[in-house]
N, CA, C and O atoms as CSV, one atom per row, in Angstrom:
chain,resi,resn,atom,element,x,y,z
A,1,SER,N,N,104.377,75.236,96.477
A,1,SER,CA,C,104.192,75.130,95.041
A,1,SER,C,C,103.909,76.506,94.442
A,1,SER,O,O,103.505,77.436,95.140
A,2,THR,N,N,104.125,76.607,93.173
A,2,THR,CA,C,103.886,77.860,92.466
A,2,THR,C,C,102.484,77.837,91.878
A,2,THR,O,O,102.163,77.019,91.017
A,3,THR,N,N,101.668,78.745,92.361
A,3,THR,CA,C,100.293,78.822,91.894
A,3,THR,C,C,100.168,79.932,90.855
A,3,THR,O,O,101.012,80.827,90.804
A,4,PRO,N,N,99.142,79.884,90.038
A,4,PRO,CA,C,98.934,80.962,89.068
A,4,PRO,C,C,98.852,82.340,89.722
A,4,PRO,O,O,99.332,83.321,89.154
A,5,SER,N,N,98.252,82.426,90.904
A,5,SER,CA,C,98.143,83.730,91.568
A,5,SER,C,C,99.507,84.229,92.035
A,5,SER,O,O,99.779,85.429,91.984
A,6,ARG,N,N,100.367,83.318,92.490
A,6,ARG,CA,C,101.728,83.714,92.879
A,6,ARG,C,C,102.519,84.167,91.670
A,6,ARG,O,O,103.253,85.153,91.742
A,7,LEU,N,N,102.380,83.462,90.566
A,7,LEU,CA,C,103.067,83.862,89.342
A,7,LEU,C,C,102.596,85.231,88.865
A,7,LEU,O,O,103.399,86.056,88.429
A,8,ALA,N,N,101.301,85.463,88.950
A,8,ALA,CA,C,100.744,86.758,88.534
A,8,ALA,C,C,101.245,87.876,89.445
A,8,ALA,O,O,101.590,88.956,88.965
A,9,ALA,N,N,101.288,87.628,90.746
A,9,ALA,CA,C,101.773,88.641,91.685
A,9,ALA,C,C,103.244,88.940,91.434
A,9,ALA,O,O,103.664,90.096,91.496
A,10,HIS,N,N,104.023,87.908,91.153
A,10,HIS,CA,C,105.444,88.093,90.850
A,10,HIS,C,C,105.606,88.921,89.579
A,10,HIS,O,O,106.429,89.835,89.538
A,11,ALA,N,N,104.837,88.614,88.558
A,11,ALA,CA,C,104.902,89.361,87.299
A,11,ALA,C,C,104.512,90.822,87.515
A,11,ALA,O,O,105.107,91.714,86.909
A,12,GLU,N,N,103.521,91.077,88.369
A,12,GLU,CA,C,103.109,92.450,88.678
A,12,GLU,C,C,104.225,93.210,89.380
A,12,GLU,O,O,104.459,94.383,89.089
A,13,ARG,N,N,104.919,92.541,90.311
A,13,ARG,CA,C,106.034,93.193,91.008
A,13,ARG,C,C,107.154,93.524,90.033
A,13,ARG,O,O,107.744,94.601,90.110
A,14,ILE,N,N,107.450,92.611,89.120
A,14,ILE,CA,C,108.485,92.873,88.117
A,14,ILE,C,C,108.091,94.053,87.243
A,14,ILE,O,O,108.912,94.928,86.971
A,15,ASP,N,N,106.844,94.081,86.804
A,15,ASP,CA,C,106.355,95.203,85.992
A,15,ASP,C,C,106.472,96.516,86.764
A,15,ASP,O,O,106.870,97.536,86.200
A,16,ALA,N,N,106.128,96.494,88.050
A,16,ALA,CA,C,106.214,97.704,88.873
A,16,ALA,C,C,107.661,98.163,89.000
A,16,ALA,O,O,107.941,99.360,88.927
A,17,MET,N,N,108.583,97.221,89.192
A,17,MET,CA,C,110.002,97.564,89.300
A,17,MET,C,C,110.516,98.170,88.000
A,17,MET,O,O,111.220,99.180,88.016
A,18,GLU,N,N,110.165,97.556,86.881
A,18,GLU,CA,C,110.622,98.065,85.587
A,18,GLU,C,C,110.037,99.440,85.290
A,18,GLU,O,O,110.747,100.325,84.813
A,19,SER,N,N,108.759,99.625,85.567
A,19,SER,CA,C,108.141,100.915,85.266
A,19,SER,C,C,108.617,102.000,86.227
A,19,SER,O,O,108.753,103.155,85.825
A,20,ALA,N,N,108.871,101.655,87.486
A,20,ALA,CA,C,109.413,102.629,88.437
A,20,ALA,C,C,110.810,103.063,88.009
A,20,ALA,O,O,111.152,104.241,88.104
A,21,LEU,N,N,111.606,102.129,87.546
A,21,LEU,CA,C,112.948,102.466,87.063
A,21,LEU,C,C,112.855,103.336,85.808
A,21,LEU,O,O,113.592,104.313,85.676
A,22,ALA,N,N,111.973,102.993,84.907
A,22,ALA,CA,C,111.806,103.758,83.675
A,22,ALA,C,C,111.318,105.177,83.940
A,22,ALA,O,O,111.565,106.075,83.136
A,23,ALA,N,N,110.629,105.387,85.058
A,23,ALA,CA,C,110.097,106.708,85.388
A,23,ALA,C,C,111.177,107.678,85.878
A,23,ALA,O,O,110.948,108.886,85.922
A,24,LEU,N,N,112.340,107.158,86.243
A,24,LEU,CA,C,113.419,108.027,86.714
A,24,LEU,C,C,114.014,108.818,85.553
A,24,LEU,O,O,114.037,108.338,84.420
A,25,PRO,N,N,114.495,110.030,85.832
A,25,PRO,CA,C,115.248,110.749,84.797
A,25,PRO,C,C,116.470,109.920,84.396
A,25,PRO,O,O,117.040,109.209,85.224
A,26,ALA,N,N,116.867,110.012,83.136
A,26,ALA,CA,C,117.949,109.168,82.601
A,26,ALA,C,C,119.220,109.234,83.434
A,26,ALA,O,O,119.863,108.207,83.651
A,27,GLU,N,N,119.596,110.416,83.905
A,27,GLU,CA,C,120.855,110.536,84.659
A,27,GLU,C,C,120.802,109.759,85.971
A,27,GLU,O,O,121.829,109.271,86.442
A,28,LEU,N,N,119.626,109.641,86.560
A,28,LEU,CA,C,119.466,108.844,87.779
A,28,LEU,C,C,119.242,107.375,87.446
A,28,LEU,O,O,119.781,106.491,88.112
A,29,ARG,N,N,118.448,107.121,86.416
A,29,ARG,CA,C,118.108,105.743,86.023
A,29,ARG,C,C,119.347,104.918,85.723
A,29,ARG,O,O,119.454,103.776,86.169
A,30,ASP,N,N,120.279,105.479,84.978
A,30,ASP,CA,C,121.479,104.725,84.603
A,30,ASP,C,C,122.293,104.327,85.835
A,30,ASP,O,O,122.770,103.196,85.933
A,31,VAL,N,N,122.446,105.255,86.764
A,31,VAL,CA,C,123.211,104.963,87.978
A,31,VAL,C,C,122.491,103.921,88.833
A,31,VAL,O,O,123.121,102.987,89.330
A,32,VAL,N,N,121.184,104.070,89.007
A,32,VAL,CA,C,120.413,103.115,89.815
A,32,VAL,C,C,120.459,101.732,89.177
A,32,VAL,O,O,120.682,100.738,89.868
A,33,ARG,N,N,120.251,101.661,87.874
A,33,ARG,CA,C,120.262,100.360,87.190
A,33,ARG,C,C,121.611,99.669,87.337
A,33,ARG,O,O,121.673,98.492,87.693
A,34,LEU,N,N,122.684,100.393,87.065
A,34,LEU,CA,C,124.013,99.785,87.138
A,34,LEU,C,C,124.390,99.409,88.572
A,34,LEU,O,O,125.016,98.374,88.799
A,35,SER,N,N,124.014,100.241,89.531
A,35,SER,CA,C,124.387,99.984,90.925
A,35,SER,C,C,123.517,98.920,91.583
A,35,SER,O,O,124.029,97.978,92.187
A,36,LEU,N,N,122.207,99.071,91.464
A,36,LEU,CA,C,121.303,98.180,92.196
A,36,LEU,C,C,120.952,96.901,91.444
A,36,LEU,O,O,120.843,95.835,92.049
A,37,PHE,N,N,120.776,97.001,90.142
A,37,PHE,CA,C,120.346,95.830,89.375
A,37,PHE,C,C,121.515,95.057,88.779
A,37,PHE,O,O,121.544,93.827,88.828
A,38,ASP,N,N,122.475,95.783,88.218
A,38,ASP,CA,C,123.648,95.106,87.662
A,38,ASP,C,C,124.707,94.855,88.726
A,38,ASP,O,O,125.683,94.145,88.483
A,39,GLU,N,N,124.513,95.441,89.909
A,39,GLU,CA,C,125.383,95.254,91.074
A,39,GLU,C,C,126.841,95.603,90.807
A,39,GLU,O,O,127.753,94.934,91.291
A,40,LEU,N,N,127.044,96.664,90.028
A,40,LEU,CA,C,128.411,97.118,89.780
A,40,LEU,C,C,128.886,97.971,90.946
A,40,LEU,O,O,128.094,98.706,91.536
A,41,PRO,N,N,130.165,97.882,91.286
A,41,PRO,CA,C,130.698,98.758,92.333
A,41,PRO,C,C,130.668,100.217,91.865
A,41,PRO,O,O,130.641,100.502,90.668
A,42,LEU,N,N,130.675,101.109,92.814
A,42,LEU,CA,C,130.604,102.545,92.538
A,42,LEU,C,C,131.640,102.989,91.504
A,42,LEU,O,O,131.322,103.724,90.569
A,43,ARG,N,N,132.863,102.541,91.683
A,43,ARG,CA,C,133.947,102.945,90.762
A,43,ARG,C,C,133.651,102.462,89.346
A,43,ARG,O,O,133.910,103.186,88.384
A,44,ALA,N,N,133.114,101.252,89.202
A,44,ALA,CA,C,132.792,100.725,87.870
A,44,ALA,C,C,131.657,101.519,87.226
A,44,ALA,O,O,131.665,101.752,86.017
A,45,VAL,N,N,130.685,101.934,88.033
A,45,VAL,CA,C,129.591,102.764,87.514
A,45,VAL,C,C,130.152,104.097,87.045
A,45,VAL,O,O,129.815,104.577,85.963
A,46,ALA,N,N,131.011,104.691,87.867
A,46,ALA,CA,C,131.631,105.975,87.508
A,46,ALA,C,C,132.424,105.843,86.218
A,46,ALA,O,O,132.332,106.703,85.342
A,47,ASP,N,N,133.195,104.785,86.093
A,47,ASP,CA,C,133.992,104.572,84.879
A,47,ASP,C,C,133.097,104.367,83.663
A,47,ASP,O,O,133.333,104.957,82.609
A,48,ARG,N,N,132.083,103.544,83.806
A,48,ARG,CA,C,131.206,103.243,82.680
A,48,ARG,C,C,130.469,104.488,82.186
A,48,ARG,O,O,130.292,104.679,80.983
A,49,LEU,N,N,130.043,105.329,83.126
A,49,LEU,CA,C,129.281,106.524,82.756
A,49,LEU,C,C,130.165,107.757,82.573
A,49,LEU,O,O,129.686,108.846,82.255
A,50,GLU,N,N,131.467,107.558,82.782
A,50,GLU,CA,C,132.435,108.646,82.658
A,50,GLU,C,C,132.072,109.819,83.565
A,50,GLU,O,O,132.021,110.974,83.142
A,51,LEU,N,N,131.820,109.474,84.834
A,51,LEU,CA,C,131.455,110.449,85.855
A,51,LEU,C,C,132.406,110.316,87.033
A,51,LEU,O,O,133.074,109.294,87.195
A,52,GLY,N,N,132.461,111.353,87.849
A,52,GLY,CA,C,133.217,111.283,89.083
A,52,GLY,C,C,132.481,110.446,90.117
A,52,GLY,O,O,131.259,110.307,90.071
A,53,ALA,N,N,133.242,109.895,91.047
A,53,ALA,CA,C,132.645,109.056,92.096
A,53,ALA,C,C,131.636,109.839,92.934
A,53,ALA,O,O,130.595,109.298,93.306
A,54,SER,N,N,131.927,111.098,93.232
A,54,SER,CA,C,131.000,111.882,94.048
A,54,SER,C,C,129.685,112.129,93.306
A,54,SER,O,O,128.623,112.168,93.927
A,55,THR,N,N,129.749,112.295,91.995
A,55,THR,CA,C,128.534,112.474,91.189
A,55,THR,C,C,127.703,111.200,91.205
A,55,THR,O,O,126.480,111.249,91.330
A,56,VAL,N,N,128.371,110.065,91.077
A,56,VAL,CA,C,127.662,108.781,91.101
A,56,VAL,C,C,127.015,108.565,92.465
A,56,VAL,O,O,125.866,108.128,92.533
A,57,LYS,N,N,127.717,108.859,93.542
A,57,LYS,CA,C,127.149,108.707,94.890
A,57,LYS,C,C,125.899,109.564,95.046
A,57,LYS,O,O,124.870,109.091,95.529
A,58,ARG,N,N,125.992,110.823,94.636
A,58,ARG,CA,C,124.860,111.743,94.763
A,58,ARG,C,C,123.671,111.248,93.948
A,58,ARG,O,O,122.539,111.238,94.432
A,59,ARG,N,N,123.935,110.834,92.701
A,59,ARG,CA,C,122.847,110.353,91.845
A,59,ARG,C,C,122.257,109.054,92.362
A,59,ARG,O,O,121.054,108.825,92.235
A,60,LEU,N,N,123.093,108.197,92.945
A,60,LEU,CA,C,122.580,106.942,93.496
A,60,LEU,C,C,121.678,107.217,94.695
A,60,LEU,O,O,120.600,106.632,94.806
A,61,LEU,N,N,122.105,108.096,95.587
A,61,LEU,CA,C,121.271,108.425,96.751
A,61,LEU,C,C,119.941,109.034,96.318
A,61,LEU,O,O,118.881,108.632,96.798
A,62,GLU,N,N,120.002,109.985,95.427
A,62,GLU,CA,C,118.768,110.622,94.951
A,62,GLU,C,C,117.916,109.628,94.168
A,62,GLU,O,O,116.709,109.525,94.386
A,63,GLY,N,N,118.554,108.899,93.254
A,63,GLY,CA,C,117.825,107.960,92.406
A,63,GLY,C,C,117.185,106.832,93.191
A,63,GLY,O,O,116.048,106.449,92.915
A,64,ALA,N,N,117.903,106.298,94.168
A,64,ALA,CA,C,117.357,105.209,94.978
A,64,ALA,C,C,116.161,105.683,95.796
A,64,ALA,O,O,115.193,104.944,95.973
A,65,THR,N,N,116.229,106.914,96.292
A,65,THR,CA,C,115.117,107.480,97.063
A,65,THR,C,C,113.885,107.656,96.178
A,65,THR,O,O,112.777,107.280,96.560
A,66,VAL,N,N,114.087,108.227,95.005
A,66,VAL,CA,C,112.971,108.451,94.079
A,66,VAL,C,C,112.421,107.108,93.591
A,66,VAL,O,O,111.207,106.929,93.501
A,67,TYR,N,N,113.317,106.163,93.276
A,67,TYR,CA,C,112.905,104.839,92.810
A,67,TYR,C,C,112.045,104.139,93.864
A,67,TYR,O,O,110.995,103.580,93.550
A,68,ARG,N,N,112.500,104.177,95.102
A,68,ARG,CA,C,111.756,103.506,96.166
A,68,ARG,C,C,110.355,104.099,96.324
A,68,ARG,O,O,109.374,103.365,96.448
A,69,ALA,N,N,110.269,105.426,96.319
A,69,ALA,CA,C,108.968,106.085,96.452
A,69,ALA,C,C,108.058,105.727,95.279
A,69,ALA,O,O,106.869,105.468,95.461
A,70,GLU,N,N,108.623,105.715,94.091
A,70,GLU,CA,C,107.834,105.388,92.897
A,70,GLU,C,C,107.382,103.926,92.943
A,70,GLU,O,O,106.243,103.613,92.598
A,71,LEU,N,N,108.272,103.044,93.367
A,71,LEU,CA,C,107.927,101.630,93.463
A,71,LEU,C,C,106.837,101.408,94.505
A,71,LEU,O,O,105.890,100.658,94.266
A,72,GLU,N,N,106.965,102.054,95.655
A,72,GLU,CA,C,105.945,101.915,96.696
A,72,GLU,C,C,104.598,102.432,96.204
A,72,GLU,O,O,103.558,101.840,96.492
A,73,ARG,N,N,104.620,103.538,95.459
A,73,ARG,CA,C,103.378,104.085,94.917
A,73,ARG,C,C,102.740,103.092,93.955
A,73,ARG,O,O,101.532,102.859,94.003
A,74,ARG,N,N,103.551,102.511,93.085
A,74,ARG,CA,C,103.028,101.567,92.092
A,74,ARG,C,C,102.536,100.284,92.746
A,74,ARG,O,O,101.477,99.772,92.382
A,75,LEU,N,N,103.280,99.763,93.696
A,75,LEU,CA,C,102.850,98.535,94.369
A,75,LEU,C,C,101.627,98.793,95.225
A,75,LEU,O,O,100.742,97.941,95.311
A,76,GLY,N,N,101.560,99.955,95.859
A,76,GLY,CA,C,100.383,100.313,96.657
A,76,GLY,C,C,99.140,100.406,95.807
A,76,GLY,O,O,98.064,99.990,96.237
A,77,SER,N,N,99.268,100.949,94.596
A,77,SER,CA,C,98.099,101.064,93.717
A,77,SER,C,C,97.657,99.694,93.233
A,77,SER,O,O,96.479,99.503,92.934
A,78,MET,N,N,98.576,98.733,93.149
A,78,MET,CA,C,98.211,97.376,92.753
A,78,MET,C,C,97.394,96.691,93.841
A,78,MET,O,O,96.511,95.879,93.562
A,79,ARG,N,N,97.712,97.039,95.100
A,79,ARG,CA,C,97.001,96.437,96.239
A,79,ARG,C,C,95.705,97.176,96.543
A,79,ARG,O,O,94.907,96.732,97.368
A,80,GLY,N,N,95.503,98.302,95.874
A,80,GLY,CA,C,94.307,99.088,96.126
A,80,GLY,C,C,94.503,100.156,97.169
A,80,GLY,O,O,93.549,100.824,97.567
A,81,ASP,N,N,95.772,100.330,97.634
A,81,ASP,CA,C,96.070,101.409,98.569
A,81,ASP,C,C,96.078,102.719,97.799
A,81,ASP,O,O,96.134,102.716,96.569
A,82,SER,N,N,96.022,103.828,98.505
A,82,SER,CA,C,96.071,105.135,97.839
A,82,SER,C,C,97.471,105.587,97.613
A,82,SER,O,O,97.690,106.667,97.063
């Protein structure tokens, strides 16, 4: 069953994901959002942002790394970790 504490924890994770994504520089944020959240293929991301495929790959690798670190930091602080 869904308890209030589970709902609150889920809402906190969503907030952490949104704020971690928002913390990325715009050039990385757009690629990460379109690739990971909107699940667009690389070519579609490149077309939408009017970028080359190699630029999108580089930004996705960098952006995903930074996003993950930021998300882990935010989720760790929610749990009381340092």
